[in-house]
Structure formats: C-alpha cells, structure tokens
XYZ file of C-alpha atoms in Angstrom:
518
model
C -9.274 -8.113 31.733
C -12.298 -10.064 32.924
C -14.193 -6.925 33.840
C -13.462 -5.511 30.396
C -14.825 -8.660 28.711
C -17.975 -8.440 30.847
C -18.485 -4.791 29.906
C -17.820 -5.430 26.193
C -19.044 -8.979 25.414
C -18.365 -10.497 22.011
C -20.940 -9.579 19.384
C -21.778 -13.258 18.831
C -22.632 -13.813 22.500
C -24.749 -10.638 22.487
C -26.770 -11.986 19.538
C -27.287 -15.328 21.276
C -28.330 -13.636 24.518
C -30.809 -11.393 22.720
C -32.315 -14.321 20.832
C -32.974 -16.203 24.101
C -34.911 -13.279 25.628
C -38.674 -12.996 25.053
C -39.778 -10.501 22.435
C -41.373 -8.298 25.120
C -38.130 -8.154 27.095
C -36.248 -7.080 23.976
C -38.641 -4.241 23.145
C -39.690 -2.970 26.593
C -37.983 0.165 27.865
C -35.373 -0.699 30.494
C -32.706 1.616 31.793
C -30.479 -0.313 34.175
C -31.447 -3.936 33.554
C -28.189 -5.906 33.439
C -29.865 -8.875 31.732
C -30.759 -6.776 28.725
C -27.816 -6.487 26.288
C -29.044 -3.218 24.714
C -29.349 -0.110 26.874
C -32.132 2.352 25.979
C -32.032 6.060 26.805
C -34.633 8.692 25.975
C -33.124 11.568 24.019
C -34.259 14.609 22.072
C -35.049 14.247 18.374
C -33.272 17.001 16.434
C -35.913 17.007 13.694
C -39.250 17.323 15.554
C -37.801 18.233 18.996
C -39.769 15.452 20.696
C -38.500 12.532 22.736
C -36.969 9.624 20.805
C -35.111 6.519 21.866
C -31.343 5.936 21.693
C -30.106 2.361 21.991
C -26.506 1.616 23.008
C -24.759 -1.707 22.525
C -21.315 -2.200 24.053
C -19.646 -5.087 22.257
C -16.318 -6.300 20.917
C -15.354 -7.490 17.441
C -13.221 -10.681 17.427
C -9.574 -10.041 16.448
C -10.336 -6.298 16.629
C -11.354 -4.217 19.657
C -14.255 -2.817 21.669
C -16.866 -0.610 19.983
C -20.105 1.172 20.888
C -23.027 0.732 18.469
C -25.553 3.559 18.765
C -29.001 3.693 17.154
C -31.604 6.465 17.424
C -35.247 6.394 16.306
C -38.078 8.833 16.812
C -41.580 7.304 16.772
C -43.159 10.728 16.230
C -41.535 11.758 12.937
C -39.872 8.495 11.876
C -36.337 9.943 11.877
C -33.647 7.310 12.497
C -29.869 7.307 12.651
C -27.090 4.914 13.666
C -23.398 5.285 14.350
C -20.396 3.329 15.563
C -17.689 4.725 17.839
C -14.513 3.157 19.102
C -14.454 2.472 22.836
C -10.669 2.154 22.961
C -7.754 4.533 22.758
C -6.329 5.948 19.544
C -3.745 3.523 18.255
C -0.081 4.580 18.050
C -0.108 3.948 14.274
C -2.554 4.358 11.448
C -3.897 1.314 9.609
C -4.784 0.501 6.001
C -7.039 -2.527 5.444
C -7.271 -3.869 1.894
C -9.719 -6.503 0.645
C -9.919 -7.715 -2.936
C -13.511 -8.638 -3.727
C -13.321 -11.484 -6.219
C -16.587 -13.338 -5.557
C -20.043 -12.453 -4.269
C -19.343 -14.160 -0.947
C -16.809 -11.395 -0.231
C -19.642 -8.826 -0.187
C -20.768 -10.246 3.192
C -17.516 -9.331 4.954
C -18.143 -7.218 8.042
C -16.818 -3.646 8.000
C -16.180 -1.345 10.964
C -15.699 2.211 9.698
C -14.790 4.863 12.261
C -15.456 8.580 11.890
C -11.794 9.165 10.919
C -11.682 6.542 8.167
C -11.568 7.111 4.407
C -12.955 4.466 2.027
C -11.147 4.064 -1.298
C -12.219 1.985 -4.315
C -9.449 2.463 -6.917
C -11.320 0.771 -9.787
C -14.150 3.328 -9.469
C -11.739 6.243 -8.855
C -13.850 6.845 -5.747
C -12.745 8.151 -2.343
C -15.257 8.585 0.483
C -13.956 11.147 3.017
C -14.233 10.549 6.784
C -17.783 10.744 8.124
C -19.960 9.038 10.677
C -18.934 5.650 11.987
C -20.633 2.543 10.621
C -20.954 -1.160 11.367
C -21.943 -2.684 8.051
C -20.758 -4.974 5.267
C -19.076 -4.354 1.932
C -22.488 -4.679 0.299
C -23.817 -2.078 2.746
C -21.018 0.311 1.770
C -21.904 -0.077 -1.908
C -25.610 0.523 -1.221
C -24.754 3.643 0.814
C -22.700 4.922 -2.131
C -25.700 4.447 -4.445
C -28.008 6.243 -2.004
C -25.679 9.165 -1.262
C -24.497 9.831 -4.820
C -27.878 9.222 -6.452
C -29.787 11.691 -4.260
C -28.674 14.854 -6.122
C -28.307 13.392 -9.620
C -31.418 15.110 -11.087
C -30.042 18.461 -9.956
C -26.522 17.714 -11.214
C -27.939 16.781 -14.606
C -28.984 20.405 -15.082
C -26.298 22.305 -13.186
C -23.195 20.222 -13.975
C -23.645 17.701 -16.822
C -19.980 16.652 -16.664
C -20.171 15.643 -13.006
C -23.534 13.980 -13.645
C -22.063 11.779 -16.378
C -19.056 10.735 -14.289
C -21.134 9.958 -11.189
C -23.641 8.064 -13.311
C -20.814 5.803 -14.458
C -19.881 5.085 -10.822
C -23.511 4.373 -9.947
C -23.809 1.975 -12.882
C -20.812 -0.034 -11.622
C -22.235 -0.111 -8.080
C -25.652 -1.237 -9.294
C -24.056 -4.048 -11.273
C -22.588 -5.300 -7.988
C -25.692 -5.188 -5.767
C -28.331 -5.335 -8.505
C -30.672 -2.550 -9.587
C -33.726 -2.898 -7.347
C -35.634 0.104 -8.665
C -37.871 -1.952 -10.971
C -38.494 -4.593 -8.295
C -39.355 -1.908 -5.747
C -41.734 -0.278 -8.227
C -43.542 -3.585 -8.721
C -43.728 -4.137 -4.954
C -45.161 -0.671 -4.389
C -47.748 -1.287 -7.092
C -49.013 -4.452 -5.433
C -48.616 -3.091 -1.931
C -46.252 -5.883 -0.853
C -43.003 -5.063 0.913
C -40.104 -7.406 0.350
C -36.537 -7.336 1.636
C -34.048 -6.663 -1.189
C -32.232 -9.761 -2.345
C -28.702 -9.968 -0.970
C -26.024 -9.333 -3.537
C -24.134 -12.446 -2.416
C -27.143 -14.599 -3.427
C -27.319 -13.284 -6.986
C -26.196 -15.382 -9.947
C -24.894 -12.474 -12.035
C -21.116 -12.313 -12.660
C -19.105 -9.946 -10.453
C -16.385 -7.645 -11.719
C -13.466 -7.821 -9.211
C -12.702 -4.633 -7.284
C -10.708 -3.516 -4.255
C -11.950 -1.893 -1.039
C -9.386 -0.034 1.042
C -9.946 1.512 4.489
C -7.399 4.148 5.497
C -7.784 5.159 9.153
C -5.082 7.327 10.801
C -6.568 6.446 14.216
C -6.353 2.706 13.521
C -9.930 2.110 14.731
C -11.415 0.631 11.533
C -11.548 -2.994 10.445
C -12.528 -5.351 7.604
C -13.329 -8.969 8.384
C -10.996 -11.682 7.151
C -12.066 -15.226 6.288
C -10.581 -18.060 8.326
C -7.455 -16.390 9.679
C -5.228 -13.400 9.061
C -3.511 -15.476 6.365
C -6.534 -14.789 4.118
C -4.934 -14.088 0.688
C -7.625 -11.538 -0.215
C -7.111 -9.565 3.008
C -4.142 -7.392 3.966
C -3.251 -5.049 6.831
C -0.563 -2.379 6.714
C 0.315 0.056 9.496
C 2.059 3.414 9.100
C 3.256 6.361 11.148
C 0.919 9.337 11.149
C 1.984 12.699 9.746
C 1.799 15.889 11.772
C -1.305 17.001 9.834
C -3.061 13.753 10.712
C -2.152 14.162 14.395
C -3.655 17.662 14.284
C -6.884 16.325 12.733
C -7.105 13.677 15.465
C -6.567 16.305 18.169
C -3.280 14.806 19.333
C -1.277 17.928 18.481
C -2.360 21.552 18.914
C -2.495 23.333 15.537
C -0.812 26.469 16.931
C 2.322 24.544 17.929
C 5.165 25.361 15.597
C 6.350 22.489 13.484
C 9.983 23.460 13.980
C 12.195 25.610 16.147
C 12.395 29.407 15.631
C 14.550 30.697 12.826
C 17.298 31.910 15.144
C 17.503 28.566 16.943
C 17.706 26.766 13.622
C 20.491 29.053 12.441
C 22.483 28.489 15.629
C 21.934 24.730 15.410
C 23.037 24.682 11.798
C 26.140 26.695 12.670
C 27.050 24.251 15.428
C 26.571 21.306 13.098
C 28.795 22.929 10.487
C 31.542 23.391 13.074
C 31.249 19.929 14.619
C 30.666 17.838 11.501
C 32.062 19.632 8.463
C 32.217 16.458 6.356
C 28.715 15.121 6.892
C 27.095 18.196 5.331
C 28.479 17.163 1.962
C 25.691 14.576 1.785
C 22.915 16.978 2.829
C 22.493 18.638 -0.576
C 19.502 17.599 -2.663
C 19.887 17.839 -6.445
C 16.964 18.631 -8.730
C 16.816 17.455 -12.349
C 14.132 18.776 -14.663
C 12.420 16.313 -16.957
C 9.038 15.072 -18.171
C 6.560 12.716 -16.513
C 6.556 9.251 -18.075
C 2.803 8.975 -17.397
C 1.298 12.252 -18.649
C 4.219 14.011 -20.378
C 4.047 17.215 -18.303
C 7.216 18.822 -16.854
C 8.306 16.990 -13.704
C 11.272 17.225 -11.346
C 13.370 14.347 -10.029
C 15.062 14.827 -6.657
C 18.344 13.013 -5.968
C 20.115 12.783 -2.621
C 23.351 11.069 -1.682
C 23.163 8.894 1.443
C 25.931 7.031 3.210
C 24.992 3.623 4.637
C 27.234 2.625 7.576
C 29.498 -0.359 6.907
C 28.515 -0.255 3.228
C 28.893 2.495 0.635
C 27.269 5.653 -0.743
C 23.941 5.336 -2.552
C 21.755 7.728 -4.538
C 18.063 7.945 -3.635
C 15.911 9.299 -6.472
C 12.307 10.430 -6.104
C 9.884 11.603 -8.798
C 6.496 13.194 -8.043
C 4.236 14.626 -10.764
C 1.875 17.396 -9.613
C -0.340 17.006 -12.687
C -1.315 13.331 -12.684
C -0.063 12.227 -9.255
C 2.484 9.738 -10.640
C 5.120 8.793 -8.072
C 8.256 6.729 -8.300
C 11.382 6.219 -6.232
C 14.524 4.247 -6.859
C 17.932 3.629 -5.319
C 21.214 3.359 -7.241
C 24.769 2.813 -6.161
C 26.989 5.882 -5.891
C 30.270 3.968 -5.784
C 32.472 2.100 -8.246
C 31.594 -1.309 -9.664
C 32.835 -4.047 -7.361
C 35.351 -6.573 -8.633
C 33.264 -9.464 -7.301
C 29.610 -10.312 -6.818
C 27.976 -10.770 -3.419
C 25.503 -13.324 -2.075
C 23.787 -12.594 1.270
C 21.904 -15.350 3.120
C 19.814 -14.501 6.197
C 18.042 -16.937 8.525
C 14.898 -15.068 9.654
C 13.715 -16.414 13.009
C 11.369 -13.765 14.483
C 9.711 -10.417 13.781
C 12.762 -8.508 14.971
C 14.578 -9.630 11.833
C 11.833 -8.021 9.708
C 12.937 -4.579 10.949
C 16.376 -4.887 9.324
C 17.196 -2.245 6.728
C 17.624 -3.641 3.235
C 18.982 -2.108 0.050
C 17.988 -4.107 -3.002
C 19.622 -2.800 -6.150
C 18.114 -3.232 -9.595
C 20.731 -5.887 -10.411
C 19.875 -8.002 -7.356
C 17.791 -11.163 -7.309
C 15.749 -12.191 -4.260
C 14.598 -15.685 -3.326
C 12.925 -17.532 -0.427
C 13.360 -21.298 -0.966
C 10.757 -22.338 1.632
C 7.876 -20.919 -0.460
C 9.509 -21.233 -3.918
C 9.643 -17.450 -4.360
C 12.206 -16.214 -6.891
C 12.480 -12.581 -8.032
C 14.786 -12.059 -10.973
C 17.156 -9.103 -11.219
C 15.303 -5.937 -12.160
C 12.066 -6.876 -10.365
C 10.768 -3.912 -8.283
C 13.816 -1.871 -9.348
C 16.077 -0.462 -6.638
C 14.541 -0.212 -3.158
C 15.832 1.042 0.205
C 13.398 -0.057 2.909
C 13.043 -2.713 5.608
C 12.736 -6.444 5.117
C 9.070 -6.239 6.153
C 8.505 -3.379 3.709
C 9.934 -5.187 0.699
C 7.949 -8.362 1.502
C 4.784 -6.241 1.788
C 5.538 -4.714 -1.593
C 6.080 -8.135 -3.171
C 2.766 -9.325 -1.716
C 0.842 -6.285 -2.939
C 2.345 -6.443 -6.432
C 1.553 -10.141 -6.839
C -1.950 -9.990 -5.375
C -2.980 -6.906 -7.368
C -1.648 -7.967 -10.765
C -2.065 -11.740 -10.747
C -5.522 -11.832 -9.145
C -6.845 -9.815 -12.064
C -5.166 -11.945 -14.738
C -6.853 -14.826 -16.481
C -4.134 -17.306 -15.543
C -4.580 -16.568 -11.827
C -8.327 -17.216 -12.028
C -7.721 -20.495 -13.862
C -5.352 -21.759 -11.188
C -6.947 -19.911 -8.299
C -6.451 -22.548 -5.605
C -2.708 -22.903 -6.207
C -2.176 -19.167 -6.287
C -4.163 -18.585 -3.091
C -2.055 -21.263 -1.386
C 1.105 -19.476 -2.480
C -0.186 -16.134 -1.195
C -1.021 -17.712 2.177
C 2.557 -18.954 2.423
C 3.869 -15.519 1.448
C 1.682 -13.809 4.058
C 2.904 -16.241 6.733
C 6.476 -15.424 5.739
C 6.007 -11.653 5.848
C 4.422 -11.997 9.302
C 7.348 -14.194 10.478
C 4.977 -16.953 11.581
C 7.732 -19.512 10.976
C 11.486 -19.311 10.201
C 12.570 -18.874 6.605
C 15.675 -18.128 4.536
C 16.190 -14.932 2.524
C 18.805 -14.950 -0.235
C 20.061 -11.805 -2.013
C 22.291 -12.456 -5.043
C 23.820 -9.324 -6.583
C 26.536 -9.672 -9.263
C 27.496 -5.998 -8.744
C 27.569 -6.256 -4.911
C 25.408 -3.139 -4.656
C 22.871 -4.653 -2.236
C 22.944 -4.480 1.540
C 21.253 -6.120 4.519
C 21.610 -4.597 7.968
C 23.828 -6.394 10.472
C 22.206 -6.054 13.902
C 25.481 -7.020 15.588
C 27.752 -4.643 13.642
C 30.725 -4.342 13.711
C 30.730 -7.954 14.982
C 29.618 -10.777 12.659
C 25.913 -11.627 12.547
C 25.338 -15.304 13.506
C 22.196 -15.506 11.333
C 23.700 -13.915 8.216
C 26.386 -15.148 5.851
C 28.034 -13.050 3.125
C 29.746 -14.788 0.225
C 31.869 -13.042 -2.411
C 32.263 -14.766 -5.775
C 33.786 -14.122 -9.181
C 31.295 -13.212 -11.874
C 30.974 -15.488 -14.874
C 31.679 -14.305 -18.408
C 27.953 -14.339 -19.183
C 27.172 -12.164 -16.146
C 29.814 -9.638 -17.214
C 28.390 -9.735 -20.724
C 24.843 -9.083 -19.469
C 26.104 -6.185 -17.346
C 28.123 -4.708 -20.244
C 31.444 -5.124 -18.431
C 33.304 -7.196 -21.051
C 33.544 -4.235 -23.444
C 34.274 -1.711 -20.678
C 37.870 -0.639 -20.072
C 38.702 1.916 -17.375
C 42.521 1.516 -17.278
C 45.037 1.965 -20.081
C 42.426 3.356 -22.442
C 44.798 6.239 -23.381
C 47.193 3.804 -25.053
C 44.288 2.147 -26.860
C 43.175 5.563 -28.075
C 46.652 6.334 -29.419
C 46.843 2.944 -31.122
C 43.441 3.569 -32.637
C 44.532 6.982 -33.969
C 47.711 5.446 -35.414
C 45.666 2.767 -37.165
C 43.370 5.442 -38.585
C 46.322 7.471 -39.918
C 47.891 4.340 -41.391
C 44.678 3.352 -43.122
C 44.256 6.864 -44.504
C 47.839 6.863 -45.835
C 47.319 3.466 -47.443
C 44.131 4.673 -49.094
C 45.864 7.794 -50.458
C 48.738 5.691 -51.799
C 46.330 3.328 -53.503
C 44.552 6.230 -55.214
C 47.886 7.584 -56.509
C 48.892 4.219 -57.970
C 45.544 3.907 -59.740
C 45.970 7.311 -61.361
C 49.513 6.444 -62.504
C 48.446 3.161 -64.077
C 45.580 4.746 -66.110
C 46.435 4.616 -69.958
C 46.779 7.875 -71.948
C 43.827 8.734 -74.204
C 44.321 7.835 -77.947
C 44.765 10.658 -80.524
C 42.549 10.994 -83.569
C 44.249 9.953 -86.970
C-alpha cells in the first residue's frame, strides 16, 4: 500500500512539491529524475511528424482512485492535446454520479471523465457520448460543449437549419452559465492585450439550476463532492453492467453466444417442465395493448405474475413507449384483500439490512422517525425493489423536485439538512427504524432468517378502522350472500312496479265522465 501511495501521490501533494521546485527545474527536460513530479518523454507529433513533448503525471484523487494525466505539446506546429486515463482496474459495477448545480460555486467542482463515460445534462436534452478522458471542472465541461458544438454552426446553418436552431438554443444556455466572452475577446484582440477569461463562479449574473450526470459503465469517472459524501447536491449510484456494456469494455468477446444452443434450451425446458410442472404457470407474460399517457401513441403494458416466498402472489406491470421513451413500472397484489391490516417495523443496523427485498404497495405508507420522514399511501406507487433502492428513489425524487421549487430555495438550509440526514440513512451510517403501514397487508419486507423469526423485525396485524375501510371502498363491497341481496332487490323492483300499475288504474277509475251538451 505504501509503494502504491509513493507511485501515485495525492494531487495536492504533487502541486505543493511542484511549487517548491525552481522554475528551471520544472521546465527542464528530465527523464528519470525522481524529484520531478512530472515525467517528460519525447514523442512524435501526428500533425507535423516532428518531435514533441509528452508529460505524464501519476497522481491520485482523494476519495477516488489513481489516474494518469497525460499532456502533449509540439513546439514546432503548436499542436497540443491532453487526456486522462485510469490507472486502476475496471470496477465490478458501473457508476452514475449526479450533481445538481444550484449556485456558481458548484461550477468549480472537479470532474474526472474517463474514455468510457457519457455526460448527460437533462435540462439541455444533451448527451455527450464517450470520448477522450478529461480532468476538468463543470465549468470546463460547459466551455468544451460551447467549443465543440459551435465549431460547425456556420455550416449547419446552411445544410440543416433545424439542427442549427436546436444547437443554437443549447449554446445560448451554456453561454448564460459561463458568460459570452466573444465581445471581450474581440476587444482584447483589438488592443493586443491577452487576458484570462473570467471564471464563471466569480460572475454576478444569476444561474439557472441544472443537473450534470456522469454515467460510466467502467466506474472510473468521478465528480467532486463538497465536505463529505453526505453532500445533498451530490449522489452516487452503482449498477450492474449489461452484456452489451461488457462487450464494449472488452470484458466479453462479441462472438460468444448470449445463450445456449437451441437444442440445449429445448432439452432444458423439457426437463424443467417434467420436474416443476406447477412453477411454469407463473412464467407466462401477458401483453395488454393501450396508449401512452405521455404522447398518446399505441403502447403495450407487460404483466407477469410472481410468487414471493412466505408472502403471496403479486403482479409486476411494466410500460415502455418506443415513441417518446416514457417508462413506468408498478406492482399490485394478485391475491384477495386481507381481513386485517399489517404494520412492519424494522431496526436497520448495518448495510446488510439495505439489501433486503421490499414490496411497497400503493396503499402502504412509509416512515423513518429518526429523520421525520413520512410518505403517505400512494407515494411512489407500488414498488418491488430493495430497501436501498427505495431509499435511493425517495432521495432522487425529493432532491430533483424540491430543489427546483420556490419553497425549497426559500428554506434552503433546512432542506439541505434534511437531505443530509436522508443520505446518511440510505448509506446506513447510523441505525434507524423503518415502518411500513399497509391497511390492505399487501406489503412485504424480506426476513433474512426465514422461516425463523427475524430479531430485528416485528409484524403487527390490526383491525382496520371504519374510515380506512371507507377510503378503500370496502364498506360498500359485499362478496358473500350477494345472490340473496340481488333476489331481494328484484322482488322490491317487481313490487314497486306493481304498486305503480295499481296506482295508475285507480286514477283512471276515479276520473269523472265528460259532461254532455244540452
């Protein structure tokens, strides 16, 4: 470990060491000088085919990992280039870093972007595909977007006016963030003075909040957090890579078949049918045709029945629109309505408890007393995930929607404090209590000791109140003896019809005869 830290010193110590060296020692060409933090190697310039200089810096980012910063410059033609590569192994999981830029100070956050990372800014409807690695800041990313997209705008204006207009809108939003320096640069060129562009974080202009998201299947990218990982504007989510992503990373050969041969699959399916004839009843997926609630185009909803051990059958529904990309999934109970409600209380003590499976129905309320978090029934709909997954979803929903609202900005300090507590809870930094209250008893929390009782979990059954039954529509619902009620209803109808007919006959009988003319 010590040898690794000597080979990859922290970037702060490298800066201090470089600052202490004389200017001549920093610029002179040295190949194997251990006192010099930057290694210089002569290499061929690909533009003029003369010798340039490549500088390598082996360093480590705090709370991240080791990286190699490479910079090339040719003194003959002026060509320069820089790149960042990870010096570690590919991580077992992909990573998604999300930062919500709410103030100009957030533009100075450091960004490590690997060559497998995609940059997404949802507010601009902008996705930057994987490219060369970079060590920059959020402001640097925005300036690169302006440079890259603005280079071909004069040509797009003639060839594709539609694309020109859309890209011009993106460039306008980016220039509002970092400031439009074209006029300042023109004035500087006119006077012959060269000035460094003013940092966007030092500007007094208002900043429109936006989100920066790094999606790296290799897990080798990073966005700096402020203070600690409890930063309410910063979030990290890991995920399992798909087979296509493993192929792109070179972890899986593309010619390897994704499944067994057809004959092997047929034999395996035959064996399964013989061994487990009852389980295949739940393997069928039903398709229901409908319309997308977002764009109105035809859209299919897939429904599958799943049996949860020690619980009951549930229906998992998934909707995916090919036209607008709208996605939604929900879980509903596939069994009868329970006679009693259920209240589940779990004492979460470590991260192992976060891996428990959880089924939260749409009639279930969720609360964590330690941080004053209360989710009413119907919030988030029905979800079948893990405890960590549902806490991540709660955090993302609150941070995305409430940060952008006026009330959240007015009480920013209190809300940021709440989000820090929520992040500490979802990372299991301290014990907390999770309470699920479902009047229909359609929610479930995995028992790690099943079939034995779980010492950290208590399950309480209770009788629903009249108001709860009224809210659920159960007071007017009758599932037994309704045939007799139907017969009584028909008899009442016939009786009322007979009474009405009798009354009409009596009225006609009592009508006086018309008088005759004299």
